[in-house]
Amino acid sequence: MNGPHPSAPPRRGLAAACAALLFVALATGTAAGADPSPAPSPSSSPSGGLDPRITEIMRKPEYRHAQWGLLQSGPDGGRVVHSMYPEQFFIPGSTAKLVSVSGPWHTLGSEHRFVTPVYAVGERRGATLTGDLDLVAQGDLTMGGRTRPDGTVAYTDLDHTYANDFTGATLTPENPLAGIDELARQVRAAGITRVDGDVIVDSRLFAPDPVLDPTPTPLIVNDNLIDLLTSPGDRAGAAARLDWRPKVAPYEVTSTVKTVAAGGPTDITVTAADGGTRIRLSGTIAADAEPLLRTSPIVDPTAFGRAALIQALERAGVQVTADPAGPNPVARLPRDYEGRPRVAAYTSPPYAQYAKLILKVSHNLGANLGICLMAVTTGSRQCEDGFPVLAGFLDEAGVDRGQLQLMDGRGGNPADRATPEALVQMLTYWQRTPDARLFREALPILGVDGLLAENCRDCPARGKVFGKTGAAVGGDALNDRLAVGAITIAGYLDRGGGRFDPFYAGVNGASTPGPNTQDVVAIANDLAMLAAYLQEAPPSP
């Protein structure tokens, strides 16, 4: 295998990382290493037996005590092509995002744009505002930080939100402060050059809910993360090079990371103090190593956003008397903004672009945010009130929600469950809508992009499987191995002639031979290849 590898120790942090992320390395080969245990009965496939390559995968030792689930239907969901335990609950991992993204997509609409305004609250005389500038957060997932010039949202195959758990995560080139900078420019263009007062982030849109992990906030800048990129120095013994973003005071980053000889250990530790504003990197990086990305959380997103806007205003030529390092003075906020002049507004790309980001890279924060955004449409500030909205949508879409259990949007809560049938019903619903192609192409594409980019790059199914992946992995200290609660994939198989079959494949209860995380990658690879073999099968009558 090649490609990026998990960087966390075998059991430390792996469950949190893999609960949402099915990370798959190279997958161009076929499954091997089967033992002689019986194959699943061909009677589980109404239209005929499974491809022998699939049954060979299912007989491997890793799955001796596991339970497989499989469902493939015709495009309209009526005719069953393959079926194994379609009504049994499985741990979904991030295939749950098929449901949690569908809800806000339907509720808000694919073309919905988030408009984040800034209001002048106070008395204005000429170019001076005596009072406050209030940024009213609207739940914009990226605030321009990933927006390309053509209005699409940028992503990498392994997102920076996974940088602390997997090597190979990379950054998009866009400025993470783009939306904040645009608001500042608009304030200056409105004729304000001095603010004798404060800058406040109004985050009353919804209350952060710690049950949703990671926890969404009404203002999100750079996924509420500081990016830390370490590169080796010129020679062994030299200080490593460090770059970080977004650079917002009072955040400070220092590094004592040293370069060691080529082939030496790359081991970098990130610590934070003073509410996350003092970040320190220590450790070593090999002279021949690629730049290594790590992240540190923004503990108080509202205070960070306030500081970022004050500093952006200064860059734009607007003097602000308030201290950017001060608190976010929410007690000064007005009850509403009726009659207050709006002096700036940042408009996001359409929601379908955010949905694509969430599905392609398995963006946990964005998936959880959708629950809160659905609650907001009812006038509620409590994120949990998004679940009844989701329930109503599922009823309308013809999805049997009794076959789903969800406590979050990401698919990472221990209570989350989904049957193959429910997920295939969800996928079938989209086939009947005008957004069918848009939704399908928002999923990772086998051998092409997202979390399936490195799989099956040379096989016949390349580009013909559109699948959301998922995983739940933890440690098994008793046996010094990894417990693979679930590896799943669900989406569409391009069967030619404009026919796209919805499908689900998943395994619960697998285990690895030992503590090596690459054995989890191998299981994930099996699921990707299983999907490829389903696509490659001759069309049924």
Tab-separated table of N, CA and C in Angstrom, residues 159 194 198 210 224 232 266 275 324 371 443 445 528 539:
chain	number	residue	atom	x	y	z
A	159	ASP	N	-8.839	16.088	4.643
A	159	ASP	CA	-9.074	17.446	5.124
A	159	ASP	C	-8.216	17.790	6.339
A	194	ARG	N	-13.653	55.244	11.421
A	194	ARG	CA	-13.336	55.190	12.848
A	194	ARG	C	-14.542	54.657	13.619
A	198	ASP	N	-17.157	49.455	20.225
A	198	ASP	CA	-16.666	48.078	20.242
A	198	ASP	C	-17.097	47.345	18.977
A	210	PRO	N	-23.142	20.587	23.413
A	210	PRO	CA	-21.985	19.700	23.550
A	210	PRO	C	-22.286	18.249	23.213
A	224	ASN	N	-12.938	26.474	13.078
A	224	ASN	CA	-12.576	26.706	14.483
A	224	ASN	C	-11.251	26.029	14.839
A	232	PRO	N	10.887	20.611	7.515
A	232	PRO	CA	12.250	20.441	8.017
A	232	PRO	C	13.141	21.627	7.674
A	266	THR	N	9.806	11.527	12.949
A	266	THR	CA	8.990	12.739	12.906
A	266	THR	C	7.911	12.579	13.966
A	275	GLY	N	-6.328	29.614	27.422
A	275	GLY	CA	-7.536	29.551	26.610
A	275	GLY	C	-7.277	29.218	25.162
A	324	PRO	N	-8.602	44.347	20.655
A	324	PRO	CA	-8.987	43.064	20.044
A	324	PRO	C	-8.839	41.889	20.991
A	371	ILE	N	-27.855	19.951	11.845
A	371	ILE	CA	-28.908	19.725	12.843
A	371	ILE	C	-29.342	21.057	13.448
A	443	LEU	N	-20.993	13.034	-3.558
A	443	LEU	CA	-20.389	11.931	-2.830
A	443	LEU	C	-18.964	11.689	-3.320
A	445	ILE	N	-16.059	9.892	-5.140
A	445	ILE	CA	-16.125	9.079	-6.356
A	445	ILE	C	-14.917	8.147	-6.382
A	528	ALA	N	-14.320	-0.888	-0.189
A	528	ALA	CA	-14.264	-0.159	-1.449
A	528	ALA	C	-14.233	-1.121	-2.627
A	539	PRO	N	-25.004	-6.664	-15.947
A	539	PRO	CA	-26.371	-6.217	-15.639
A	539	PRO	C	-27.313	-7.402	-15.514
